Short mmCIF file of C-alpha atoms in Angstrom, two decimals:
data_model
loop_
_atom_site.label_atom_id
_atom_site.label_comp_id
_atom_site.label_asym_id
_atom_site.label_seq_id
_atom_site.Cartn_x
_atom_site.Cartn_y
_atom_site.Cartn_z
CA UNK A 1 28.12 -1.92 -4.74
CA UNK A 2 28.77 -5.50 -4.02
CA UNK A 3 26.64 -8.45 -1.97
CA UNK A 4 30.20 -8.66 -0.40
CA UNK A 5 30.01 -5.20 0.76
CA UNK A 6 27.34 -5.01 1.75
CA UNK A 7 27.92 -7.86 4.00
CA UNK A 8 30.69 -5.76 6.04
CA UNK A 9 27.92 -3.21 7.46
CA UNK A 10 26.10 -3.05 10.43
CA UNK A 11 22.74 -2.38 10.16
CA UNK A 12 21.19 0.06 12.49
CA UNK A 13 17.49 0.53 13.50
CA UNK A 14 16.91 4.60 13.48
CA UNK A 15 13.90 4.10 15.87
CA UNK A 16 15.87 2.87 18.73
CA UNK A 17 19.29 2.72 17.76
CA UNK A 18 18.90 -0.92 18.02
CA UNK A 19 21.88 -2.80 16.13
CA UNK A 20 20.47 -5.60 14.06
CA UNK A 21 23.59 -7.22 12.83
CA UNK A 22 25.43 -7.17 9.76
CA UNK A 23 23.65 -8.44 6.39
CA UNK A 24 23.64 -11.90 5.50
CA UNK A 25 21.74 -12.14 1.85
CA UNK A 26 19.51 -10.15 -0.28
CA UNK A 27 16.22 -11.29 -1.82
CA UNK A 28 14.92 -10.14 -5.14
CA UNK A 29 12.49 -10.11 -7.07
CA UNK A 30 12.39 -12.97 -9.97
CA UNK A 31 10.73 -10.87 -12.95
CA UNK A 32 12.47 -7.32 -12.37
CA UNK A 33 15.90 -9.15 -10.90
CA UNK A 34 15.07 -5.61 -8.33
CA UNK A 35 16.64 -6.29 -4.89
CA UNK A 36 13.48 -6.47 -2.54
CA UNK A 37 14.64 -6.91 0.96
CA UNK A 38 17.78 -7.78 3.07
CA UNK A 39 18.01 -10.68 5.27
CA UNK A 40 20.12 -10.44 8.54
CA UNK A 41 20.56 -13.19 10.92
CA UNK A 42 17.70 -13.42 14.20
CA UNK A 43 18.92 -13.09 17.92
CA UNK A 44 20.51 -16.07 18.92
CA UNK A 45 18.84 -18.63 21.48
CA UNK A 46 20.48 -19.62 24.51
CA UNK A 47 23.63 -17.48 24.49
CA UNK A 48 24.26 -18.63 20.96
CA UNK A 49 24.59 -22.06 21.48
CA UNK A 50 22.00 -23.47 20.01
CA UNK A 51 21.75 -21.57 16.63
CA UNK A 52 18.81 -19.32 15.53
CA UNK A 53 15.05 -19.75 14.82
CA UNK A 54 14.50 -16.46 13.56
CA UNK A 55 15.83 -13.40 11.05
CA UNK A 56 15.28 -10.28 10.09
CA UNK A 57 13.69 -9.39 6.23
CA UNK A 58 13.66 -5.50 5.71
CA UNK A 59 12.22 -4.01 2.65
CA UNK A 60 14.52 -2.16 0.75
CA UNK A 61 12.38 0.69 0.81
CA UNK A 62 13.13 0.96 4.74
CA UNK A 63 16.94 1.82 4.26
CA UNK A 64 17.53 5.18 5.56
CA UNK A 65 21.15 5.62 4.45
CA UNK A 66 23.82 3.29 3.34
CA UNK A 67 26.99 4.80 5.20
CA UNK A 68 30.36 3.69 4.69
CA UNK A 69 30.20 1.38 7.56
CA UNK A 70 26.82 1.45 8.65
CA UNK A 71 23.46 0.94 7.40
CA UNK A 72 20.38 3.10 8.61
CA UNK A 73 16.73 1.52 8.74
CA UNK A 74 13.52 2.50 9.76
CA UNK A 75 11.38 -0.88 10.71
CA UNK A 76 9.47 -2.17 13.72
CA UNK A 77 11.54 -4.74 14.50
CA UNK A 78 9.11 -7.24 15.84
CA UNK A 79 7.09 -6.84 12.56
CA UNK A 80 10.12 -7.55 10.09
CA UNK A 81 11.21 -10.61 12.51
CA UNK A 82 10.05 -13.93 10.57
CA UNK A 83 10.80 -17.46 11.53
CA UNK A 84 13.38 -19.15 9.16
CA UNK A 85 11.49 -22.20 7.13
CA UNK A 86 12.28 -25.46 7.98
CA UNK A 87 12.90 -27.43 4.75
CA UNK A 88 11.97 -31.38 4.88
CA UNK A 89 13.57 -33.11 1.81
CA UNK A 90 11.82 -36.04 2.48
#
């Protein structure tokens, strides 16, 4: 399976039936080249208009079930929510 198809499915939270959003990249790990987590886009602020602060980074090892169009995960959502890094290039 594809990044690319991956990106297609909704991810679903089995504890509450919350839907997350559909997956946005994948992190891995650097010595094993092992996919480690997947990274889905935050709730937006203010309607949407003024972007996101936040996303979601599930372990891999929290996927349920990859369905044809869904994907099934078992996380506390508050705990896998992280604050995207600002980066300063100065």
């Amino acid at each position: 399976m594809r990044l690319c198809d991956l990106r297609k499915k909704e991810v679903i939270n089995c504890r509450d039936g919350e839907r997350l959003g559909f997956i946005s990249d994948l992190g891995f790990n650097p010595k094993t080249g092992c996919i480690e987590t997947i990274i889905i886009p935050g709730p937006c602020k203010f309607w949407g208009f003024l972007g996101r602060e936040q996303e979601y980074i599930i372990p891999w090892r929290c996927i349920r079930q990859i369905g044809n169009d869904v994907v099934l995960v078992d996380v506390d959502t508050m705990a896998v929510l992280q604050k995207i890094p600002d980066f300063d290039c100065d």
